[in-house]
Amino acid sequence: MILWARADGGPKKIALSHETALAVYGISDANPSRVQITVPKSARLRRRRPKWVEIHRADLRASDIVNREGLPVTTIEKAISQLLEETGRVGLVRGALKDARKQGYISAEKASALTRRLNRYVHAKGAQETNVGKV
C-alpha cells in the first residue's frame, strides 16, 4: 500500500494511520476492514486506488511519522487524534489510550494530555446533543 501510494513519483510524507496504525502497534480492539493511509492534502495519486485502501488527506509533520516494522506509521498520539477528530469513536480511543499507556508506548504526561482532550471532546458533544431541538 505504501509502495502503491509512492509509485510514479507519489508523495513522500505518507503513513499508515488511524485504526491501521493502532493495529500495527497492537493496541486497542482496532480491526479495520481497509488499510488506512494518510497522504498530503496536495498529493495527486496517479494510480487507481485498490478497494482495500482508504485514503485520508492531511499534511503530516515529520514528527507525526515513525518507522515501525519497516513501515511508516503515524505516532500513537497522531493516530488517536485522527480517530477522535474524524470518527468520534470514543470507546476505541479510550481503549487505545489505556493499551498504549499499559504497554509503555506513551508517557503518563502524554496519556493525561490525550485523556483531557478526549474528555473535552465528550463534554462538547454532550453539550451539542443536549442543545439539539432547543430554541
mmCIF file of N, CA and C in Angstrom:
data_model
loop_
_atom_site.group_PDB
_atom_site.id
_atom_site.type_symbol
_atom_site.label_atom_id
_atom_site.label_comp_id
_atom_site.label_asym_id
_atom_site.label_seq_id
_atom_site.Cartn_x
_atom_site.Cartn_y
_atom_site.Cartn_z
ATOM 1 N N MET A 1 0.804 -1.182 0.000
ATOM 2 C CA MET A 1 0.000 0.000 0.000
ATOM 3 C C MET A 1 0.850 1.251 0.000
ATOM 4 N N ILE A 2 1.931 1.264 0.779
ATOM 5 C CA ILE A 2 2.825 2.422 0.795
ATOM 6 C C ILE A 2 3.505 2.545 -0.562
ATOM 7 N N LEU A 3 3.946 1.420 -1.109
ATOM 8 C CA LEU A 3 4.575 1.456 -2.430
ATOM 9 C C LEU A 3 3.579 1.919 -3.481
ATOM 10 N N TRP A 4 2.329 1.482 -3.356
ATOM 11 C CA TRP A 4 1.297 1.912 -4.300
ATOM 12 C C TRP A 4 1.164 3.432 -4.284
ATOM 13 N N ALA A 5 1.087 4.018 -3.100
ATOM 14 C CA ALA A 5 0.899 5.465 -2.984
ATOM 15 C C ALA A 5 2.115 6.243 -3.479
ATOM 16 N N ARG A 6 3.294 5.667 -3.328
ATOM 17 C CA ARG A 6 4.516 6.370 -3.738
ATOM 18 C C ARG A 6 4.893 6.089 -5.189
ATOM 19 N N ALA A 7 4.185 5.186 -5.846
ATOM 20 C CA ALA A 7 4.502 4.842 -7.239
ATOM 21 C C ALA A 7 4.364 6.066 -8.129
ATOM 22 N N ASP A 8 5.078 6.061 -9.216
ATOM 23 C CA ASP A 8 5.020 7.153 -10.197
ATOM 24 C C ASP A 8 5.337 8.510 -9.577
ATOM 25 N N GLY A 9 6.282 8.541 -8.644
ATOM 26 C CA GLY A 9 6.695 9.800 -8.046
ATOM 27 C C GLY A 9 5.688 10.363 -7.069
ATOM 28 N N GLY A 10 4.922 9.502 -6.426
ATOM 29 C CA GLY A 10 3.902 9.927 -5.467
ATOM 30 C C GLY A 10 4.507 10.597 -4.251
ATOM 31 N N PRO A 11 3.658 10.989 -3.313
ATOM 32 C CA PRO A 11 4.105 11.757 -2.140
ATOM 33 C C PRO A 11 5.046 10.973 -1.244
ATOM 34 N N LYS A 12 5.887 11.707 -0.540
ATOM 35 C CA LYS A 12 6.864 11.084 0.364
ATOM 36 C C LYS A 12 6.364 11.013 1.800
ATOM 37 N N LYS A 13 5.640 12.024 2.262
ATOM 38 C CA LYS A 13 5.169 12.050 3.655
ATOM 39 C C LYS A 13 3.813 11.367 3.763
ATOM 40 N N ILE A 14 3.848 10.051 3.663
ATOM 41 C CA ILE A 14 2.637 9.258 3.821
ATOM 42 C C ILE A 14 2.881 8.243 4.925
ATOM 43 N N ALA A 15 1.797 7.783 5.524
ATOM 44 C CA ALA A 15 1.954 6.817 6.611
ATOM 45 C C ALA A 15 0.669 6.020 6.806
ATOM 46 N N LEU A 16 0.833 4.820 7.316
ATOM 47 C CA LEU A 16 -0.321 4.064 7.789
ATOM 48 C C LEU A 16 -0.896 4.866 8.947
ATOM 49 N N SER A 17 -2.201 4.936 9.038
ATOM 50 C CA SER A 17 -2.793 5.833 10.028
ATOM 51 C C SER A 17 -4.109 5.282 10.574
ATOM 52 N N HIS A 18 -4.696 6.065 11.451
ATOM 53 C CA HIS A 18 -5.995 5.771 12.032
ATOM 54 C C HIS A 18 -6.004 4.387 12.680
ATOM 55 N N GLU A 19 -7.046 3.597 12.430
ATOM 56 C CA GLU A 19 -7.149 2.267 13.034
ATOM 57 C C GLU A 19 -6.028 1.336 12.571
ATOM 58 N N THR A 20 -5.572 1.509 11.333
ATOM 59 C CA THR A 20 -4.488 0.667 10.829
ATOM 60 C C THR A 20 -3.228 0.869 11.656
ATOM 61 N N ALA A 21 -2.949 2.120 12.027
ATOM 62 C CA ALA A 21 -1.779 2.400 12.864
ATOM 63 C C ALA A 21 -1.919 1.699 14.210
ATOM 64 N N LEU A 22 -3.108 1.784 14.822
ATOM 65 C CA LEU A 22 -3.310 1.120 16.115
ATOM 66 C C LEU A 22 -3.095 -0.386 15.982
ATOM 67 N N ALA A 23 -3.541 -0.962 14.875
ATOM 68 C CA ALA A 23 -3.352 -2.401 14.650
ATOM 69 C C ALA A 23 -1.869 -2.747 14.508
ATOM 70 N N VAL A 24 -1.105 -1.875 13.844
ATOM 71 C CA VAL A 24 0.338 -2.111 13.706
ATOM 72 C C VAL A 24 1.002 -2.116 15.081
ATOM 73 N N TYR A 25 0.583 -1.207 15.948
ATOM 74 C CA TYR A 25 1.132 -1.160 17.305
ATOM 75 C C TYR A 25 0.608 -2.297 18.175
ATOM 76 N N GLY A 26 -0.498 -2.892 17.776
ATOM 77 C CA GLY A 26 -1.086 -3.973 18.573
ATOM 78 C C GLY A 26 -1.834 -3.466 19.789
ATOM 79 N N ILE A 27 -2.403 -2.259 19.677
ATOM 80 C CA ILE A 27 -3.165 -1.711 20.799
ATOM 81 C C ILE A 27 -4.618 -1.538 20.395
ATOM 82 N N SER A 28 -5.489 -1.624 21.357
ATOM 83 C CA SER A 28 -6.938 -1.484 21.213
ATOM 84 C C SER A 28 -7.517 -2.687 20.468
ATOM 85 N N ASP A 29 -8.800 -2.594 20.238
ATOM 86 C CA ASP A 29 -9.505 -3.651 19.510
ATOM 87 C C ASP A 29 -9.653 -3.297 18.041
ATOM 88 N N ALA A 30 -8.819 -2.396 17.560
ATOM 89 C CA ALA A 30 -8.913 -1.951 16.168
ATOM 90 C C ALA A 30 -8.693 -3.125 15.219
ATOM 91 N N ASN A 31 -9.612 -3.266 14.290
ATOM 92 C CA ASN A 31 -9.525 -4.297 13.260
ATOM 93 C C ASN A 31 -10.147 -3.724 11.988
ATOM 94 N N PRO A 32 -9.425 -2.786 11.348
ATOM 95 C CA PRO A 32 -10.010 -2.093 10.200
ATOM 96 C C PRO A 32 -10.257 -3.033 9.023
ATOM 97 N N SER A 33 -11.340 -2.779 8.309
ATOM 98 C CA SER A 33 -11.668 -3.588 7.136
ATOM 99 C C SER A 33 -10.858 -3.158 5.919
ATOM 100 N N ARG A 34 -10.291 -1.956 5.979
ATOM 101 C CA ARG A 34 -9.431 -1.471 4.903
ATOM 102 C C ARG A 34 -8.147 -0.907 5.506
ATOM 103 N N VAL A 35 -7.098 -0.882 4.721
ATOM 104 C CA VAL A 35 -5.830 -0.292 5.147
ATOM 105 C C VAL A 35 -5.967 1.220 5.010
ATOM 106 N N GLN A 36 -5.735 1.923 6.093
ATOM 107 C CA GLN A 36 -5.888 3.369 6.104
ATOM 108 C C GLN A 36 -4.523 4.033 6.022
ATOM 109 N N ILE A 37 -4.385 4.931 5.060
ATOM 110 C CA ILE A 37 -3.143 5.687 4.929
ATOM 111 C C ILE A 37 -3.483 7.172 4.829
ATOM 112 N N THR A 38 -2.578 7.977 5.332
ATOM 113 C CA THR A 38 -2.719 9.426 5.228
ATOM 114 C C THR A 38 -1.680 9.925 4.237
ATOM 115 N N VAL A 39 -2.147 10.732 3.298
ATOM 116 C CA VAL A 39 -1.290 11.343 2.283
ATOM 117 C C VAL A 39 -1.448 12.856 2.397
ATOM 118 N N PRO A 40 -0.481 13.622 1.894
ATOM 119 C CA PRO A 40 -0.617 15.087 1.946
ATOM 120 C C PRO A 40 -1.878 15.562 1.221
ATOM 121 N N LYS A 41 -2.427 16.668 1.679
ATOM 122 C CA LYS A 41 -3.636 17.227 1.064
ATOM 123 C C LYS A 41 -3.444 17.499 -0.418
ATOM 124 N N SER A 42 -2.246 17.908 -0.792
ATOM 125 C CA SER A 42 -1.978 18.274 -2.190
ATOM 126 C C SER A 42 -1.551 17.085 -3.054
ATOM 127 N N ALA A 43 -1.482 15.904 -2.471
ATOM 128 C CA ALA A 43 -0.982 14.733 -3.219
ATOM 129 C C ALA A 43 -1.905 14.385 -4.380
ATOM 130 N N ARG A 44 -1.283 14.069 -5.494
ATOM 131 C CA ARG A 44 -2.022 13.597 -6.660
ATOM 132 C C ARG A 44 -1.620 12.150 -6.883
ATOM 133 N N LEU A 45 -2.494 11.260 -6.530
ATOM 134 C CA LEU A 45 -2.217 9.836 -6.702
ATOM 135 C C LEU A 45 -2.637 9.443 -8.111
ATOM 136 N N ARG A 46 -1.678 8.958 -8.862
ATOM 137 C CA ARG A 46 -1.920 8.700 -10.284
ATOM 138 C C ARG A 46 -2.460 7.303 -10.571
ATOM 139 N N ARG A 47 -2.399 6.455 -9.614
ATOM 140 C CA ARG A 47 -2.883 5.090 -9.817
ATOM 141 C C ARG A 47 -4.264 4.931 -9.211
ATOM 142 N N ARG A 48 -5.003 3.989 -9.763
ATOM 143 C CA ARG A 48 -6.331 3.693 -9.217
ATOM 144 C C ARG A 48 -6.173 3.104 -7.819
ATOM 145 N N ARG A 49 -6.991 3.597 -6.891
ATOM 146 C CA ARG A 49 -6.928 3.135 -5.508
ATOM 147 C C ARG A 49 -7.541 1.742 -5.397
ATOM 148 N N PRO A 50 -6.776 0.815 -4.812
ATOM 149 C CA PRO A 50 -7.363 -0.512 -4.565
ATOM 150 C C PRO A 50 -8.538 -0.387 -3.594
ATOM 151 N N LYS A 51 -9.521 -1.244 -3.712
ATOM 152 C CA LYS A 51 -10.722 -1.178 -2.874
ATOM 153 C C LYS A 51 -10.401 -1.370 -1.398
ATOM 154 N N TRP A 52 -9.302 -2.030 -1.091
ATOM 155 C CA TRP A 52 -8.958 -2.326 0.298
ATOM 156 C C TRP A 52 -8.113 -1.219 0.938
ATOM 157 N N VAL A 53 -7.953 -0.086 0.242
ATOM 158 C CA VAL A 53 -7.194 1.049 0.765
ATOM 159 C C VAL A 53 -8.147 2.224 0.983
ATOM 160 N N GLU A 54 -8.035 2.855 2.145
ATOM 161 C CA GLU A 54 -8.812 4.056 2.462
ATOM 162 C C GLU A 54 -7.836 5.214 2.611
ATOM 163 N N ILE A 55 -8.039 6.244 1.830
ATOM 164 C CA ILE A 55 -7.139 7.403 1.815
ATOM 165 C C ILE A 55 -7.682 8.506 2.717
ATOM 166 N N HIS A 56 -6.821 9.051 3.554
ATOM 167 C CA HIS A 56 -7.117 10.233 4.356
ATOM 168 C C HIS A 56 -6.132 11.302 3.924
ATOM 169 N N ARG A 57 -6.570 12.533 3.899
ATOM 170 C CA ARG A 57 -5.701 13.625 3.466
ATOM 171 C C ARG A 57 -5.412 14.576 4.618
ATOM 172 N N ALA A 58 -4.136 14.734 4.904
ATOM 173 C CA ALA A 58 -3.664 15.662 5.937
ATOM 174 C C ALA A 58 -2.179 15.885 5.706
ATOM 175 N N ASP A 59 -1.712 17.043 6.073
ATOM 176 C CA ASP A 59 -0.285 17.337 5.951
ATOM 177 C C ASP A 59 0.413 16.906 7.241
ATOM 178 N N LEU A 60 1.020 15.731 7.198
ATOM 179 C CA LEU A 60 1.722 15.196 8.362
ATOM 180 C C LEU A 60 3.078 15.878 8.513
ATOM 181 N N ARG A 61 3.462 16.138 9.743
ATOM 182 C CA ARG A 61 4.806 16.628 10.033
ATOM 183 C C ARG A 61 5.726 15.413 10.157
ATOM 184 N N ALA A 62 7.000 15.628 10.012
ATOM 185 C CA ALA A 62 7.959 14.530 10.160
ATOM 186 C C ALA A 62 7.825 13.900 11.547
ATOM 187 N N SER A 63 7.503 14.714 12.555
ATOM 188 C CA SER A 63 7.372 14.204 13.922
ATOM 189 C C SER A 63 6.096 13.376 14.128
ATOM 190 N N ASP A 64 5.185 13.374 13.152
ATOM 191 C CA ASP A 64 3.961 12.576 13.230
ATOM 192 C C ASP A 64 4.169 11.154 12.722
ATOM 193 N N ILE A 65 5.338 10.896 12.138
ATOM 194 C CA ILE A 65 5.591 9.608 11.480
ATOM 195 C C ILE A 65 6.787 8.914 12.125
ATOM 196 N N VAL A 66 6.620 7.620 12.398
ATOM 197 C CA VAL A 66 7.718 6.787 12.896
ATOM 198 C C VAL A 66 7.837 5.568 11.995
ATOM 199 N N ASN A 67 8.976 4.918 12.081
ATOM 200 C CA ASN A 67 9.187 3.689 11.340
ATOM 201 C C ASN A 67 8.901 2.521 12.275
ATOM 202 N N ARG A 68 7.939 1.704 11.930
ATOM 203 C CA ARG A 68 7.559 0.564 12.764
ATOM 204 C C ARG A 68 7.525 -0.677 11.883
ATOM 205 N N GLU A 69 8.367 -1.623 12.210
ATOM 206 C CA GLU A 69 8.455 -2.859 11.436
ATOM 207 C C GLU A 69 8.715 -2.566 9.954
ATOM 208 N N GLY A 70 9.515 -1.519 9.702
ATOM 209 C CA GLY A 70 9.891 -1.160 8.342
ATOM 210 C C GLY A 70 8.847 -0.350 7.589
ATOM 211 N N LEU A 71 7.779 0.048 8.277
ATOM 212 C CA LEU A 71 6.702 0.790 7.625
ATOM 213 C C LEU A 71 6.543 2.177 8.250
ATOM 214 N N PRO A 72 6.241 3.183 7.431
ATOM 215 C CA PRO A 72 5.936 4.495 8.005
ATOM 216 C C PRO A 72 4.537 4.446 8.628
ATOM 217 N N VAL A 73 4.460 4.790 9.896
ATOM 218 C CA VAL A 73 3.205 4.723 10.649
ATOM 219 C C VAL A 73 3.077 6.019 11.446
ATOM 220 N N THR A 74 1.858 6.527 11.557
ATOM 221 C CA THR A 74 1.680 7.706 12.398
ATOM 222 C C THR A 74 1.963 7.323 13.844
ATOM 223 N N THR A 75 2.401 8.293 14.612
ATOM 224 C CA THR A 75 2.624 8.059 16.045
ATOM 225 C C THR A 75 1.293 7.692 16.688
ATOM 226 N N ILE A 76 1.362 7.089 17.835
ATOM 227 C CA ILE A 76 0.133 6.737 18.547
ATOM 228 C C ILE A 76 -0.674 7.998 18.844
ATOM 229 N N GLU A 77 0.005 9.052 19.252
ATOM 230 C CA GLU A 77 -0.695 10.294 19.556
ATOM 231 C C GLU A 77 -1.444 10.806 18.333
ATOM 232 N N LYS A 78 -0.803 10.778 17.173
ATOM 233 C CA LYS A 78 -1.443 11.264 15.945
ATOM 234 C C LYS A 78 -2.600 10.349 15.552
ATOM 235 N N ALA A 79 -2.414 9.041 15.622
ATOM 236 C CA ALA A 79 -3.484 8.103 15.260
ATOM 237 C C ALA A 79 -4.705 8.306 16.153
ATOM 238 N N ILE A 80 -4.481 8.462 17.448
ATOM 239 C CA ILE A 80 -5.588 8.682 18.384
ATOM 240 C C ILE A 80 -6.285 10.007 18.076
ATOM 241 N N SER A 81 -5.516 11.042 17.813
ATOM 242 C CA SER A 81 -6.100 12.346 17.484
ATOM 243 C C SER A 81 -6.934 12.258 16.203
ATOM 244 N N GLN A 82 -6.404 11.577 15.200
ATOM 245 C CA GLN A 82 -7.139 11.427 13.940
ATOM 246 C C GLN A 82 -8.466 10.699 14.175
ATOM 247 N N LEU A 83 -8.413 9.622 14.932
ATOM 248 C CA LEU A 83 -9.633 8.860 15.192
ATOM 249 C C LEU A 83 -10.665 9.692 15.933
ATOM 250 N N LEU A 84 -10.238 10.420 16.925
ATOM 251 C CA LEU A 84 -11.173 11.233 17.698
ATOM 252 C C LEU A 84 -11.792 12.322 16.821
ATOM 253 N N GLU A 85 -10.943 13.049 16.093
ATOM 254 C CA GLU A 85 -11.422 14.163 15.276
ATOM 255 C C GLU A 85 -12.286 13.717 14.099
ATOM 256 N N GLU A 86 -11.920 12.609 13.476
ATOM 257 C CA GLU A 86 -12.578 12.217 12.230
ATOM 258 C C GLU A 86 -13.690 11.189 12.402
ATOM 259 N N THR A 87 -13.650 10.416 13.479
ATOM 260 C CA THR A 87 -14.668 9.371 13.625
ATOM 261 C C THR A 87 -15.497 9.513 14.894
ATOM 262 N N GLY A 88 -14.932 10.145 15.919
ATOM 263 C CA GLY A 88 -15.647 10.285 17.178
ATOM 264 C C GLY A 88 -15.851 8.971 17.916
ATOM 265 N N ARG A 89 -15.060 7.970 17.617
ATOM 266 C CA ARG A 89 -15.197 6.662 18.257
ATOM 267 C C ARG A 89 -14.537 6.682 19.632
ATOM 268 N N VAL A 90 -15.257 7.196 20.589
ATOM 269 C CA VAL A 90 -14.741 7.432 21.934
ATOM 270 C C VAL A 90 -14.275 6.135 22.590
ATOM 271 N N GLY A 91 -15.044 5.063 22.482
ATOM 272 C CA GLY A 91 -14.671 3.787 23.100
ATOM 273 C C GLY A 91 -13.354 3.252 22.554
ATOM 274 N N LEU A 92 -13.184 3.331 21.248
ATOM 275 C CA LEU A 92 -11.939 2.869 20.635
ATOM 276 C C LEU A 92 -10.766 3.722 21.101
ATOM 277 N N VAL A 93 -10.974 5.030 21.173
ATOM 278 C CA VAL A 93 -9.912 5.942 21.616
ATOM 279 C C VAL A 93 -9.545 5.668 23.071
ATOM 280 N N ARG A 94 -10.546 5.477 23.929
ATOM 281 C CA ARG A 94 -10.264 5.160 25.338
ATOM 282 C C ARG A 94 -9.450 3.870 25.457
ATOM 283 N N GLY A 95 -9.850 2.847 24.718
ATOM 284 C CA GLY A 95 -9.116 1.580 24.754
ATOM 285 C C GLY A 95 -7.691 1.729 24.256
ATOM 286 N N ALA A 96 -7.519 2.498 23.190
ATOM 287 C CA ALA A 96 -6.181 2.721 22.634
ATOM 288 C C ALA A 96 -5.296 3.457 23.630
ATOM 289 N N LEU A 97 -5.853 4.469 24.288
ATOM 290 C CA LEU A 97 -5.090 5.212 25.301
ATOM 291 C C LEU A 97 -4.653 4.288 26.434
ATOM 292 N N LYS A 98 -5.582 3.504 26.918
ATOM 293 C CA LYS A 98 -5.284 2.589 28.026
ATOM 294 C C LYS A 98 -4.205 1.585 27.627
ATOM 295 N N ASP A 99 -4.365 0.973 26.456
ATOM 296 C CA ASP A 99 -3.389 -0.019 26.000
ATOM 297 C C ASP A 99 -2.024 0.602 25.718
ATOM 298 N N ALA A 100 -2.017 1.792 25.112
ATOM 299 C CA ALA A 100 -0.749 2.459 24.789
ATOM 300 C C ALA A 100 0.027 2.773 26.057
ATOM 301 N N ARG A 101 -0.668 3.229 27.081
ATOM 302 C CA ARG A 101 -0.003 3.536 28.358
ATOM 303 C C ARG A 101 0.471 2.261 29.035
ATOM 304 N N LYS A 102 -0.379 1.258 29.057
ATOM 305 C CA LYS A 102 -0.060 -0.014 29.708
ATOM 306 C C LYS A 102 1.165 -0.673 29.074
ATOM 307 N N GLN A 103 1.263 -0.571 27.734
ATOM 308 C CA GLN A 103 2.375 -1.204 27.027
ATOM 309 C C GLN A 103 3.605 -0.301 26.920
ATOM 310 N N GLY A 104 3.527 0.894 27.511
ATOM 311 C CA GLY A 104 4.685 1.777 27.553
ATOM 312 C C GLY A 104 4.957 2.548 26.277
ATOM 313 N N TYR A 105 3.973 2.649 25.390
ATOM 314 C CA TYR A 105 4.165 3.393 24.148
ATOM 315 C C TYR A 105 4.106 4.898 24.341
ATOM 316 N N ILE A 106 3.351 5.340 25.356
ATOM 317 C CA ILE A 106 3.265 6.774 25.611
ATOM 318 C C ILE A 106 3.491 7.028 27.098
ATOM 319 N N SER A 107 4.001 8.198 27.385
ATOM 320 C CA SER A 107 4.290 8.573 28.770
ATOM 321 C C SER A 107 2.986 8.909 29.497
ATOM 322 N N ALA A 108 3.076 8.947 30.818
ATOM 323 C CA ALA A 108 1.918 9.334 31.620
ATOM 324 C C ALA A 108 1.480 10.752 31.255
ATOM 325 N N GLU A 109 2.441 11.628 30.989
ATOM 326 C CA GLU A 109 2.136 13.007 30.617
ATOM 327 C C GLU A 109 1.342 13.075 29.309
ATOM 328 N N LYS A 110 1.795 12.337 28.288
ATOM 329 C CA LYS A 110 1.079 12.327 27.008
ATOM 330 C C LYS A 110 -0.289 11.681 27.159
ATOM 331 N N ALA A 111 -0.361 10.625 27.948
ATOM 332 C CA ALA A 111 -1.654 9.963 28.179
ATOM 333 C C ALA A 111 -2.626 10.924 28.851
ATOM 334 N N SER A 112 -2.150 11.683 29.813
ATOM 335 C CA SER A 112 -3.001 12.660 30.509
ATOM 336 C C SER A 112 -3.481 13.744 29.556
ATOM 337 N N ALA A 113 -2.588 14.233 28.714
ATOM 338 C CA ALA A 113 -2.964 15.273 27.748
ATOM 339 C C ALA A 113 -4.016 14.756 26.773
ATOM 340 N N LEU A 114 -3.822 13.535 26.283
ATOM 341 C CA LEU A 114 -4.799 12.957 25.360
ATOM 342 C C LEU A 114 -6.128 12.669 26.054
ATOM 343 N N THR A 115 -6.071 12.251 27.307
ATOM 344 C CA THR A 115 -7.299 11.996 28.075
ATOM 345 C C THR A 115 -8.072 13.295 28.282
ATOM 346 N N ARG A 116 -7.366 14.383 28.580
ATOM 347 C CA ARG A 116 -8.035 15.679 28.723
ATOM 348 C C ARG A 116 -8.705 16.087 27.412
ATOM 349 N N ARG A 117 -8.007 15.863 26.324
ATOM 350 C CA ARG A 117 -8.569 16.189 25.003
ATOM 351 C C ARG A 117 -9.815 15.345 24.727
ATOM 352 N N LEU A 118 -9.736 14.068 25.047
ATOM 353 C CA LEU A 118 -10.879 13.168 24.884
ATOM 354 C C LEU A 118 -12.061 13.640 25.726
ATOM 355 N N ASN A 119 -11.793 13.994 26.979
ATOM 356 C CA ASN A 119 -12.864 14.451 27.867
ATOM 357 C C ASN A 119 -13.497 15.747 27.370
ATOM 358 N N ARG A 120 -12.677 16.665 26.828
ATOM 359 C CA ARG A 120 -13.229 17.905 26.248
ATOM 360 C C ARG A 120 -14.130 17.578 25.061
ATOM 361 N N TYR A 121 -13.687 16.629 24.245
ATOM 362 C CA TYR A 121 -14.478 16.209 23.086
ATOM 363 C C TYR A 121 -15.823 15.640 23.538
ATOM 364 N N VAL A 122 -15.799 14.738 24.514
ATOM 365 C CA VAL A 122 -17.028 14.116 25.018
ATOM 366 C C VAL A 122 -17.946 15.172 25.622
ATOM 367 N N HIS A 123 -17.363 16.086 26.394
ATOM 368 C CA HIS A 123 -18.162 17.151 27.013
ATOM 369 C C HIS A 123 -18.809 18.027 25.933
ATOM 370 N N ALA A 124 -18.049 18.402 24.919
ATOM 371 C CA ALA A 124 -18.566 19.257 23.848
ATOM 372 C C ALA A 124 -19.673 18.535 23.078
ATOM 373 N N LYS A 125 -19.478 17.276 22.786
ATOM 374 C CA LYS A 125 -20.503 16.511 22.065
ATOM 375 C C LYS A 125 -21.747 16.350 22.908
ATOM 376 N N GLY A 126 -21.578 16.133 24.205
ATOM 377 C CA GLY A 126 -22.722 16.011 25.103
ATOM 378 C C GLY A 126 -23.514 17.295 25.158
ATOM 379 N N ALA A 127 -22.813 18.423 25.165
ATOM 380 C CA ALA A 127 -23.475 19.726 25.191
ATOM 381 C C ALA A 127 -24.236 19.960 23.894
ATOM 382 N N GLN A 128 -23.657 19.549 22.773
ATOM 383 C CA GLN A 128 -24.335 19.701 21.481
ATOM 384 C C GLN A 128 -25.600 18.866 21.437
ATOM 385 N N GLU A 129 -25.511 17.614 21.936
ATOM 386 C CA GLU A 129 -26.670 16.726 21.921
ATOM 387 C C GLU A 129 -27.765 17.248 22.850
ATOM 388 N N THR A 130 -27.378 17.834 23.974
ATOM 389 C CA THR A 130 -28.341 18.391 24.926
ATOM 390 C C THR A 130 -29.079 19.579 24.308
ATOM 391 N N ASN A 131 -28.360 20.362 23.481
ATOM 392 C CA ASN A 131 -28.960 21.565 22.901
ATOM 393 C C ASN A 131 -29.739 21.313 21.620
ATOM 394 N N VAL A 132 -29.741 20.110 21.130
ATOM 395 C CA VAL A 132 -30.480 19.800 19.908
ATOM 396 C C VAL A 132 -31.965 20.008 20.183
ATOM 397 N N GLY A 133 -32.612 20.753 19.326
ATOM 398 C CA GLY A 133 -34.048 20.976 19.464
ATOM 399 C C GLY A 133 -34.409 22.156 20.331
ATOM 400 N N LYS A 134 -33.448 22.722 21.052
ATOM 401 C CA LYS A 134 -33.739 23.894 21.886
ATOM 402 C C LYS A 134 -33.677 25.147 21.030
ATOM 403 N N VAL A 135 -34.565 26.063 21.348
ATOM 404 C CA VAL A 135 -34.606 27.330 20.590
ATOM 405 C C VAL A 135 -34.198 28.469 21.496
#
